[in-house]
């Protein structure tokens, strides 16, 4: 339908079974175009559009939010990956 669509998405990306290469990506999109993204290996937001650059500057000033996201690999990604991986391995 007509209108605008804005959303955020969190992804935990990894390829090793010990999760040593795990990365947390947090992306904000508008009408399917990602305009700003946090990457836990860079530890900051990066703007991908003109608007996204301004948003990245704003987000990067919020140290509490950045610390929460930096901890996300250990508090969000690994625990969930372990649960999901073990349930998949048990079924295989």
Short mmCIF file of C-alpha atoms in Angstrom, two decimals:
data_model
loop_
_atom_site.label_atom_id
_atom_site.label_comp_id
_atom_site.label_asym_id
_atom_site.label_seq_id
_atom_site.Cartn_x
_atom_site.Cartn_y
_atom_site.Cartn_z
CA UNK A 1 0.00 0.00 0.00
CA UNK A 2 0.97 3.62 -0.17
CA UNK A 3 2.93 5.33 2.56
CA UNK A 4 6.28 5.21 4.25
CA UNK A 5 7.93 2.36 6.10
CA UNK A 6 10.72 2.80 8.64
CA UNK A 7 12.19 -0.05 10.66
CA UNK A 8 15.22 -1.26 12.58
CA UNK A 9 16.80 -4.69 12.36
CA UNK A 10 19.35 -6.53 14.49
CA UNK A 11 21.40 -9.36 13.00
CA UNK A 12 23.99 -11.64 14.56
CA UNK A 13 26.35 -12.86 11.86
CA UNK A 14 28.88 -15.67 12.39
CA UNK A 15 30.39 -18.62 10.59
CA UNK A 16 32.38 -20.54 13.21
CA UNK A 17 30.98 -22.96 15.77
CA UNK A 18 32.85 -21.24 18.63
CA UNK A 19 31.28 -17.85 17.71
CA UNK A 20 34.70 -16.16 17.71
CA UNK A 21 33.85 -14.21 14.55
CA UNK A 22 30.37 -13.10 15.70
CA UNK A 23 29.32 -9.60 14.67
CA UNK A 24 26.25 -7.63 15.71
CA UNK A 25 24.74 -5.46 12.99
CA UNK A 26 22.01 -2.95 13.82
CA UNK A 27 20.48 -1.29 10.76
CA UNK A 28 17.84 1.40 10.39
CA UNK A 29 15.98 1.56 7.09
CA UNK A 30 13.46 3.78 5.39
CA UNK A 31 11.44 2.32 2.52
CA UNK A 32 13.86 -0.65 2.23
CA UNK A 33 16.97 1.59 2.03
CA UNK A 34 19.43 1.24 4.91
CA UNK A 35 20.48 4.73 5.98
CA UNK A 36 22.56 4.03 9.10
CA UNK A 37 24.20 0.91 10.52
CA UNK A 38 26.04 -0.12 13.69
CA UNK A 39 28.72 -2.79 13.36
CA UNK A 40 30.18 -4.29 16.54
CA UNK A 41 33.61 -4.68 14.94
CA UNK A 42 33.72 -0.93 14.25
CA UNK A 43 31.93 -0.06 17.55
CA UNK A 44 30.09 2.89 16.07
CA UNK A 45 27.32 3.88 13.69
CA UNK A 46 28.14 4.64 10.07
CA UNK A 47 25.84 6.70 7.88
CA UNK A 48 25.10 5.33 4.44
CA UNK A 49 23.08 8.30 3.16
CA UNK A 50 23.17 12.05 3.81
CA UNK A 51 20.44 11.63 6.42
CA UNK A 52 22.22 8.56 7.79
CA UNK A 53 25.44 10.51 8.38
CA UNK A 54 23.49 12.96 10.57
CA UNK A 55 21.83 10.08 12.42
CA UNK A 56 25.20 8.36 12.92
CA UNK A 57 26.60 11.54 14.49
CA UNK A 58 23.59 11.69 16.80
CA UNK A 59 23.76 8.00 17.78
CA UNK A 60 27.55 8.06 18.29
CA UNK A 61 27.16 10.84 20.88
CA UNK A 62 24.95 8.58 23.01
CA UNK A 63 27.61 6.62 24.91
CA UNK A 64 25.07 4.61 26.92
CA UNK A 65 23.44 3.32 23.72
CA UNK A 66 26.82 2.50 22.15
CA UNK A 67 27.90 0.57 25.26
CA UNK A 68 24.64 -1.40 25.18
CA UNK A 69 25.19 -2.31 21.53
CA UNK A 70 28.87 -3.17 22.07
CA UNK A 71 27.83 -5.61 24.79
CA UNK A 72 25.15 -7.03 22.49
CA UNK A 73 27.44 -9.71 21.04
CA UNK A 74 27.84 -11.26 24.50
CA UNK A 75 24.39 -10.49 25.91
CA UNK A 76 22.17 -11.00 22.87
CA UNK A 77 23.95 -12.79 20.03
CA UNK A 78 25.93 -15.60 21.67
CA UNK A 79 23.22 -16.80 24.09
CA UNK A 80 20.59 -16.90 21.35
CA UNK A 81 22.93 -18.51 18.84
CA UNK A 82 23.81 -21.23 21.35
CA UNK A 83 20.14 -22.03 21.96
CA UNK A 84 19.24 -22.01 18.27
CA UNK A 85 22.32 -23.97 17.19
CA UNK A 86 21.83 -26.65 19.84
CA UNK A 87 18.20 -27.15 18.85
CA UNK A 88 19.17 -27.47 15.18
CA UNK A 89 22.03 -29.86 15.90
CA UNK A 90 19.78 -32.01 18.09
CA UNK A 91 17.33 -32.40 15.21
CA UNK A 92 19.92 -33.17 12.53
#
